[in-house]
């Protein structure tokens, strides 16, 4: 078992460069199978979820060459093979194989996805979308069976503006007959990234990033080259870590516009923020004010930064209230932070956080962002060693976390037991 060992108390200093976005990458890789020729993805993050996805594509017969931050996917010899088990079970985003396979082959058998199960995460809106496009969808022994004689464009109103459902419907609709309109679509930057790739492949998608997306289906898509957008959640995590340690860090290769909800909250707390074209500097100050935060769909405060933000708010004066309106119970980090001496209680969908000192403890990451929260908490504690287990979750979303933190002056290392 691997664990992260942290002796905190050192202000983070220096520059960290952010890799491509995980939640884009794991949608762009399956999107590539809709093409008839090679797709090249640049600025790919080096993450275990990306490795699992390349395994899934190879299992289907695609040729995948992954070197550094570039992946070349040749989907020309891909076949429609049922995938009820195997790597699809390791990954939540394997649900994108449903839309991609449906678009390419009009059929798919995909095992129900795994991944970070911090609470039940239904996929009813994905299925509603596939059915609206003319697919029959059944759940047989834990695998989703999808089949369509032909896919026909339709108007789909999403009951919740789901990132996954919006992307999945775009994937299937890109090669359907006629026009599909998604209403109440999610507006996250990763959706724009997927639409940009599909359009470079020859798709006709308009409105990505707004609540109405229009997709004109085409019969064939071709290869292209695409550079993935920077990971706004990774960037936000380093911004929060810089502030929590009262450091001075330049976060490079970011799109500052994507960070607005976080930068506004940090400024409200009294943290110094300098914005440049593609980077943001975070300047810690001795005293932080308490704030209330509401995690919402984009452009609101990201739910994926809710757990790291909890750790930062333990460093503020007074009582902060952090509510998550995307997931009702994403608080697995709270009992672990309490072990570290944090004064936090959960009431409904809110965490009520009273600022105060933390202490070192042995804690367990139960999901990816909970893991990030614990690492940040550990970085604030100067006496003793904080031990974080559940490193496999953290590796799903943070490219080179330990070396990046060490480069910023943190005393962090991996230990294998
Ligand atoms: N929802 C439904 N029905 C559906 C789909 C979603 O009720 O069919 C609900 C969910 O339960 C949730 C809300 O809608 O309450 C939003 O879920 P969404 O579908 O947008 O989430 P997702 O696509 O499954 C992606 C990211 C998550 C991130 C959310 C919200 C990927 C692979 N995952 O999940 O990222 O939290 O959007 O922004 O893109 C992470 O990176 O740690 C992570 C969990």
XYZ file of C-alpha atoms and ligand atoms in Angstrom:
461
model
C 0.000 0.000 0.000
C 1.269 3.436 -0.899
C 0.785 6.502 1.234
C 1.689 10.155 1.042
C 3.749 11.477 3.930
C 3.648 15.212 4.581
C 5.539 17.436 6.979
C 3.835 20.763 6.455
C 4.292 24.274 7.665
C 6.366 25.451 4.734
C 4.885 28.197 2.548
C 4.757 26.959 -1.070
C 6.963 29.120 -3.301
C 7.716 29.115 -7.032
C 5.938 28.150 -10.236
C 3.797 25.157 -11.091
C 2.666 24.356 -14.614
C -0.769 22.802 -15.019
C -1.329 19.821 -17.318
C -4.270 19.177 -19.629
C -7.688 18.626 -18.082
C -8.535 15.131 -16.831
C -12.253 15.577 -17.381
C -11.596 16.678 -20.981
C -9.054 13.954 -21.688
C -11.344 11.140 -20.625
C -14.056 12.405 -22.962
C -11.747 13.265 -25.870
C -10.137 9.803 -25.961
C -13.464 7.985 -26.506
C -14.551 10.753 -28.918
C -11.590 9.788 -31.108
C -13.210 6.445 -31.973
C -15.867 8.328 -33.938
C -13.208 9.203 -36.539
C -12.106 6.978 -39.408
C -8.453 8.062 -39.199
C -5.786 9.114 -36.696
C -6.570 11.602 -33.920
C -3.665 13.245 -32.108
C -4.273 14.636 -28.633
C -1.685 17.035 -27.182
C -1.328 18.356 -23.622
C -2.606 15.060 -22.245
C -2.278 14.630 -18.462
C -0.284 11.667 -17.180
C -2.976 10.011 -15.079
C -4.145 6.519 -14.241
C -7.614 7.259 -15.696
C -5.988 8.109 -19.042
C -4.035 4.836 -18.937
C -7.260 2.901 -18.314
C -8.904 4.621 -21.272
C -6.034 3.742 -23.578
C -6.473 0.113 -22.401
C -10.191 0.274 -23.297
C -9.447 1.540 -26.810
C -6.749 -1.091 -27.390
C -9.180 -3.799 -26.293
C -11.484 -2.611 -29.089
C -8.690 -2.891 -31.672
C -7.534 0.731 -31.892
C -3.807 1.483 -32.112
C -2.809 3.808 -29.294
C 0.648 5.381 -29.080
C 1.103 7.418 -25.906
C 4.329 9.323 -25.405
C 4.665 12.014 -22.763
C 1.777 14.406 -23.145
C 0.791 13.227 -26.629
C -1.505 10.381 -27.573
C -2.013 9.169 -31.144
C -5.175 7.135 -31.595
C -5.754 5.262 -34.832
C -9.331 4.000 -34.606
C -9.505 2.696 -38.208
C -9.467 -0.984 -37.213
C -11.739 -0.653 -34.212
C -14.482 -3.274 -33.794
C -17.736 -3.390 -31.910
C -16.880 -5.688 -29.015
C -19.067 -6.060 -25.905
C -17.327 -4.696 -22.809
C -19.426 -5.786 -19.838
C -16.367 -6.131 -17.579
C -12.664 -5.295 -17.506
C -11.237 -1.762 -17.585
C -14.649 -0.064 -18.025
C -15.392 -1.037 -14.427
C -12.393 0.932 -13.148
C -13.530 4.249 -14.464
C -16.581 6.426 -14.053
C -16.088 8.135 -17.396
C -16.258 4.796 -19.230
C -19.892 5.836 -19.726
C -18.591 7.892 -22.684
C -18.015 4.600 -24.481
C -21.802 4.307 -24.671
C -22.235 7.487 -26.717
C -19.074 6.958 -28.765
C -19.820 3.297 -29.641
C -23.443 4.102 -30.349
C -22.381 6.898 -32.701
C -19.844 4.719 -34.465
C -21.545 1.270 -34.529
C -25.168 1.954 -33.494
C -24.647 -0.607 -30.737
C -22.697 -1.082 -27.523
C -22.562 -3.261 -24.447
C -20.756 -1.444 -21.656
C -20.467 -2.446 -17.994
C -21.832 0.060 -15.509
C -19.037 2.501 -14.645
C -16.862 2.492 -11.503
C -14.785 5.479 -10.355
C -15.211 7.860 -7.427
C -18.452 6.833 -5.749
C -18.787 9.583 -3.168
C -22.550 9.259 -3.610
C -25.002 7.565 -6.012
C -24.353 9.062 -9.430
C -27.243 8.157 -11.758
C -26.946 8.142 -15.558
C -30.658 8.417 -16.328
C -30.159 11.606 -18.357
C -27.566 9.912 -20.583
C -30.034 7.096 -21.233
C -32.919 9.476 -21.838
C -30.752 11.164 -24.486
C -29.792 7.912 -26.234
C -33.435 6.823 -26.285
C -34.484 10.165 -27.749
C -32.002 9.526 -30.575
C -33.750 6.213 -31.308
C -31.686 3.721 -29.291
C -33.111 0.883 -27.237
C -31.357 0.811 -23.866
C -31.552 -2.051 -21.377
C -29.639 -2.937 -18.239
C -28.744 -6.630 -18.253
C -26.747 -8.059 -15.361
C -24.980 -4.769 -14.620
C -24.142 -3.893 -18.229
C -25.939 -1.349 -20.399
C -26.998 -2.711 -23.804
C -27.604 -0.063 -26.461
C -28.860 -0.676 -29.950
C -30.322 1.468 -32.731
C -31.306 0.659 -36.317
C -30.429 4.245 -37.018
C -29.810 7.292 -34.869
C -32.051 10.251 -35.624
C -31.568 13.759 -34.258
C -34.108 14.979 -31.725
C -34.735 17.705 -29.175
C -33.603 16.673 -25.682
C -34.297 18.645 -22.529
C -32.009 17.590 -19.683
C -33.697 17.507 -16.261
C -30.316 18.294 -14.673
C -27.551 20.041 -16.579
C -25.240 17.059 -16.455
C -21.707 17.291 -17.844
C -21.597 13.565 -18.673
C -25.040 13.447 -20.305
C -24.335 16.561 -22.406
C -21.063 15.104 -23.732
C -22.469 11.605 -24.219
C -25.406 12.916 -26.262
C -23.024 15.073 -28.362
C -20.920 11.967 -29.098
C -23.876 9.891 -30.289
C -25.595 12.774 -32.102
C -22.454 13.801 -34.024
C -23.056 10.845 -36.368
C -26.876 10.693 -36.193
C -29.176 11.671 -39.066
C -30.455 15.228 -38.784
C -30.265 17.801 -36.046
C -30.143 17.266 -32.291
C -30.812 20.088 -29.871
C -29.773 19.704 -26.245
C -31.606 22.118 -23.954
C -30.458 22.827 -20.375
C -27.051 21.548 -21.481
C -24.134 21.767 -19.069
C -21.780 24.713 -19.784
C -18.482 23.439 -18.332
C -15.320 24.310 -20.338
C -14.693 20.585 -20.919
C -17.872 20.475 -23.025
C -16.504 23.204 -25.285
C -13.260 21.223 -25.532
C -15.096 18.086 -26.698
C -17.171 20.096 -29.207
C -13.969 21.711 -30.524
C -12.397 18.294 -31.113
C -15.540 16.918 -32.769
C -15.795 19.996 -35.025
C -12.125 19.564 -36.025
C -13.090 15.969 -36.909
C -15.791 17.318 -39.255
C -18.805 17.477 -36.920
C -21.161 20.453 -36.939
C -21.791 21.518 -33.333
C -22.868 25.005 -32.318
C -23.562 26.528 -28.923
C -21.256 24.439 -26.728
C -20.690 26.438 -23.528
C -24.284 27.726 -23.584
C -27.431 25.975 -22.395
C -28.535 25.143 -25.944
C -26.307 22.993 -28.096
C -27.225 22.187 -31.700
C -25.611 19.217 -33.425
C -26.073 18.599 -37.166
C -25.303 14.925 -37.647
C -22.782 13.887 -40.330
C -22.174 10.425 -41.786
C -18.403 10.344 -41.329
C -15.745 11.989 -39.185
C -12.013 12.214 -39.855
C -8.814 12.417 -37.826
C -7.317 15.695 -36.563
C -4.925 17.156 -34.009
C -6.194 18.785 -30.822
C -4.611 20.345 -27.748
C -6.458 19.751 -24.467
C -7.427 22.734 -22.291
C -5.633 23.199 -18.952
C -7.081 21.411 -15.936
C -9.007 24.062 -13.991
C -9.496 21.755 -10.988
C -5.798 20.948 -10.727
C -5.058 24.688 -11.074
C -7.600 25.493 -8.368
C -6.121 22.869 -6.067
C -2.646 24.454 -6.325
C -4.131 27.915 -5.840
C -5.804 26.722 -2.662
C -2.644 24.919 -1.484
C -0.592 28.085 -2.076
C -3.026 30.130 -0.007
C -3.412 27.523 2.754
C 0.354 27.482 3.309
C 0.547 31.325 3.092
C 2.833 30.889 0.111
C 3.556 32.750 -3.113
C 2.966 30.613 -6.200
C 2.604 31.335 -9.901
C 0.183 28.827 -11.420
C 1.080 28.633 -15.077
C -0.780 27.275 -18.126
C -4.266 28.151 -16.908
C -7.206 29.976 -18.430
C -7.883 32.632 -15.749
C -11.503 33.016 -16.941
C -12.148 29.373 -15.900
C -10.982 30.201 -12.369
C -13.204 33.251 -11.754
C -15.526 31.747 -9.121
C -12.511 30.599 -7.087
C -10.433 33.773 -7.506
C -13.422 35.897 -6.428
C -13.851 33.823 -3.243
C -10.133 33.887 -2.482
C -10.046 37.663 -2.888
C -13.054 37.938 -0.583
C -11.015 35.996 1.995
C -8.189 38.536 1.677
C -5.834 36.396 -0.399
C -3.723 38.241 -2.982
C -4.430 37.252 -6.606
C -2.616 38.557 -9.686
C -4.020 37.516 -13.062
C -1.954 37.328 -16.232
C -2.871 36.041 -19.729
C -2.169 32.378 -18.998
C -1.181 32.331 -15.349
C -2.349 33.362 -11.901
C -0.217 34.312 -8.906
C -1.531 33.518 -5.436
C -0.066 35.510 -2.561
C -0.854 34.283 0.914
C -1.454 36.777 3.718
C -1.353 36.261 7.498
C -5.116 36.538 8.096
C -8.024 35.147 6.076
C -11.659 36.136 6.512
C -14.403 33.522 6.694
C -16.651 33.277 3.613
C -19.706 31.338 2.497
C -19.289 29.238 -0.648
C -21.920 27.578 -2.814
C -20.756 24.880 -5.227
C -22.876 25.106 -8.369
C -22.684 24.129 -12.015
C -20.278 26.189 -14.159
C -19.671 29.151 -14.079
C -20.430 28.764 -10.368
C -17.892 27.510 -7.825
C -16.805 24.001 -8.928
C -17.996 21.085 -6.798
C -14.620 19.441 -7.502
C -12.951 22.265 -5.542
C -15.399 22.045 -2.659
C -13.296 19.538 -0.682
C -9.954 21.373 -1.153
C -11.746 24.626 -0.240
C -12.925 23.042 3.029
C -9.271 22.661 4.036
C -8.522 26.285 3.171
C -11.493 27.501 5.208
C -10.083 25.780 8.309
C -7.320 28.397 8.012
C -9.752 31.365 8.037
C -10.943 33.360 11.048
C -14.480 32.610 12.177
C -17.177 30.365 10.766
C -17.596 29.643 7.032
C -20.466 27.745 5.415
C -19.702 25.685 2.329
C -22.696 24.186 0.515
C -22.687 21.817 -2.442
C -25.680 22.170 -4.761
C -24.317 19.700 -7.325
C -23.820 16.686 -5.047
C -25.822 16.553 -1.841
C -23.375 14.508 0.227
C -19.828 14.968 -1.063
C -18.289 15.273 2.395
C -16.125 12.186 2.847
C -13.160 14.439 3.590
C -14.880 15.968 6.624
C -14.462 13.132 9.186
C -10.800 12.862 8.134
C -10.237 16.599 8.564
C -11.922 16.328 11.960
C -9.322 13.676 12.859
C -6.759 16.367 12.100
C -8.406 18.658 14.637
C -10.693 20.597 12.271
C -13.937 21.920 13.731
C -16.417 21.029 11.004
C -19.945 19.700 11.110
C -22.103 18.680 8.192
C -25.726 19.803 8.104
C -27.687 18.681 5.063
C -25.724 19.742 2.001
C -23.516 22.164 3.933
C -20.296 21.939 5.907
C -19.980 24.471 8.714
C -16.313 25.174 9.257
C -14.810 26.972 12.220
C -11.274 28.175 11.608
C -8.470 26.801 13.780
C -5.186 24.940 13.850
C -4.891 21.417 12.470
C -2.645 18.635 13.706
C -0.902 15.746 11.967
C -2.835 12.470 11.777
C -3.217 9.273 9.772
C -6.047 9.905 7.335
C -7.625 8.135 4.373
C -8.657 9.605 1.042
C -12.005 8.078 0.095
C -12.138 9.798 -3.300
C -9.996 11.964 -5.554
C -10.890 15.456 -4.341
C -11.166 14.322 -0.711
C -7.543 13.200 -1.180
C -6.546 16.656 -2.432
C -8.245 18.218 0.588
C -6.235 16.021 2.977
C -2.946 16.796 1.252
C -3.658 20.530 1.542
C -4.576 20.120 5.199
C -1.323 18.199 5.783
C 0.667 20.991 4.133
C -0.542 23.430 6.801
C 0.664 21.317 9.759
C 4.274 21.903 10.834
C 4.546 19.465 13.738
C 4.515 15.760 13.022
C 3.892 13.807 9.840
C 0.487 13.560 8.189
C -0.033 10.223 6.459
C -2.583 10.039 3.654
C -3.661 6.638 2.335
C -5.940 6.092 -0.673
C -3.211 7.482 -2.947
C -4.708 5.550 -5.886
C -7.628 8.007 -5.870
C -5.307 11.013 -5.896
C -3.346 9.536 -8.824
C -6.569 9.524 -10.846
C -6.580 13.301 -11.086
C -3.253 14.903 -10.176
C -0.428 14.644 -12.657
C 3.002 14.657 -10.894
C 1.507 15.852 -7.596
C 4.430 14.897 -5.360
C 7.167 16.251 -7.639
C 5.205 19.465 -8.218
C 4.727 20.029 -4.488
C 8.373 19.220 -3.770
C 9.391 21.684 -6.490
C 7.341 24.298 -4.597
C 9.300 23.509 -1.434
C 6.917 21.112 0.300
C 8.245 18.214 2.347
C 6.127 15.451 0.776
C 7.076 11.923 -0.192
C 5.540 8.611 -1.127
C 6.050 5.646 1.101
C 5.238 2.045 0.216
C 4.330 -0.374 2.967
N -27.161 13.509 -12.537
C -28.379 12.877 -12.609
N -28.621 12.084 -13.698
C -27.715 11.894 -14.683
C -26.478 12.547 -14.604
C -26.241 13.351 -13.504
O -29.232 13.017 -11.738
O -28.007 11.157 -15.640
C -26.877 14.396 -11.386
C -25.702 13.919 -10.549
O -26.084 12.988 -9.585
C -25.192 15.206 -9.968
C -25.461 16.232 -11.072
O -26.453 15.648 -11.903
O -25.932 15.557 -8.839
C -24.257 16.589 -11.928
O -23.641 15.419 -12.422
P -22.831 15.388 -13.780
O -23.480 14.421 -14.690
O -22.630 16.783 -14.276
O -21.474 14.769 -13.319
P -20.557 13.775 -14.137
O -20.610 14.097 -15.573
O -20.830 12.383 -13.725
C -18.447 15.285 -14.103
C -17.046 15.126 -13.608
C -17.034 15.188 -12.091
C -17.658 16.499 -11.637
C -19.058 16.664 -12.245
C -19.709 17.996 -11.933
C -16.140 13.658 -15.271
C -15.676 12.305 -15.612
N -16.540 13.842 -14.043
O -19.160 14.176 -13.559
O -15.664 15.171 -11.724
O -17.757 16.507 -10.241
O -18.986 16.520 -13.680
O -18.924 19.041 -12.409
O -16.110 14.552 -16.087
C -13.821 14.761 -10.347
O -13.106 15.177 -11.264
O -13.408 14.551 -9.181
C -15.231 14.512 -10.617
C -15.991 13.761 -9.833
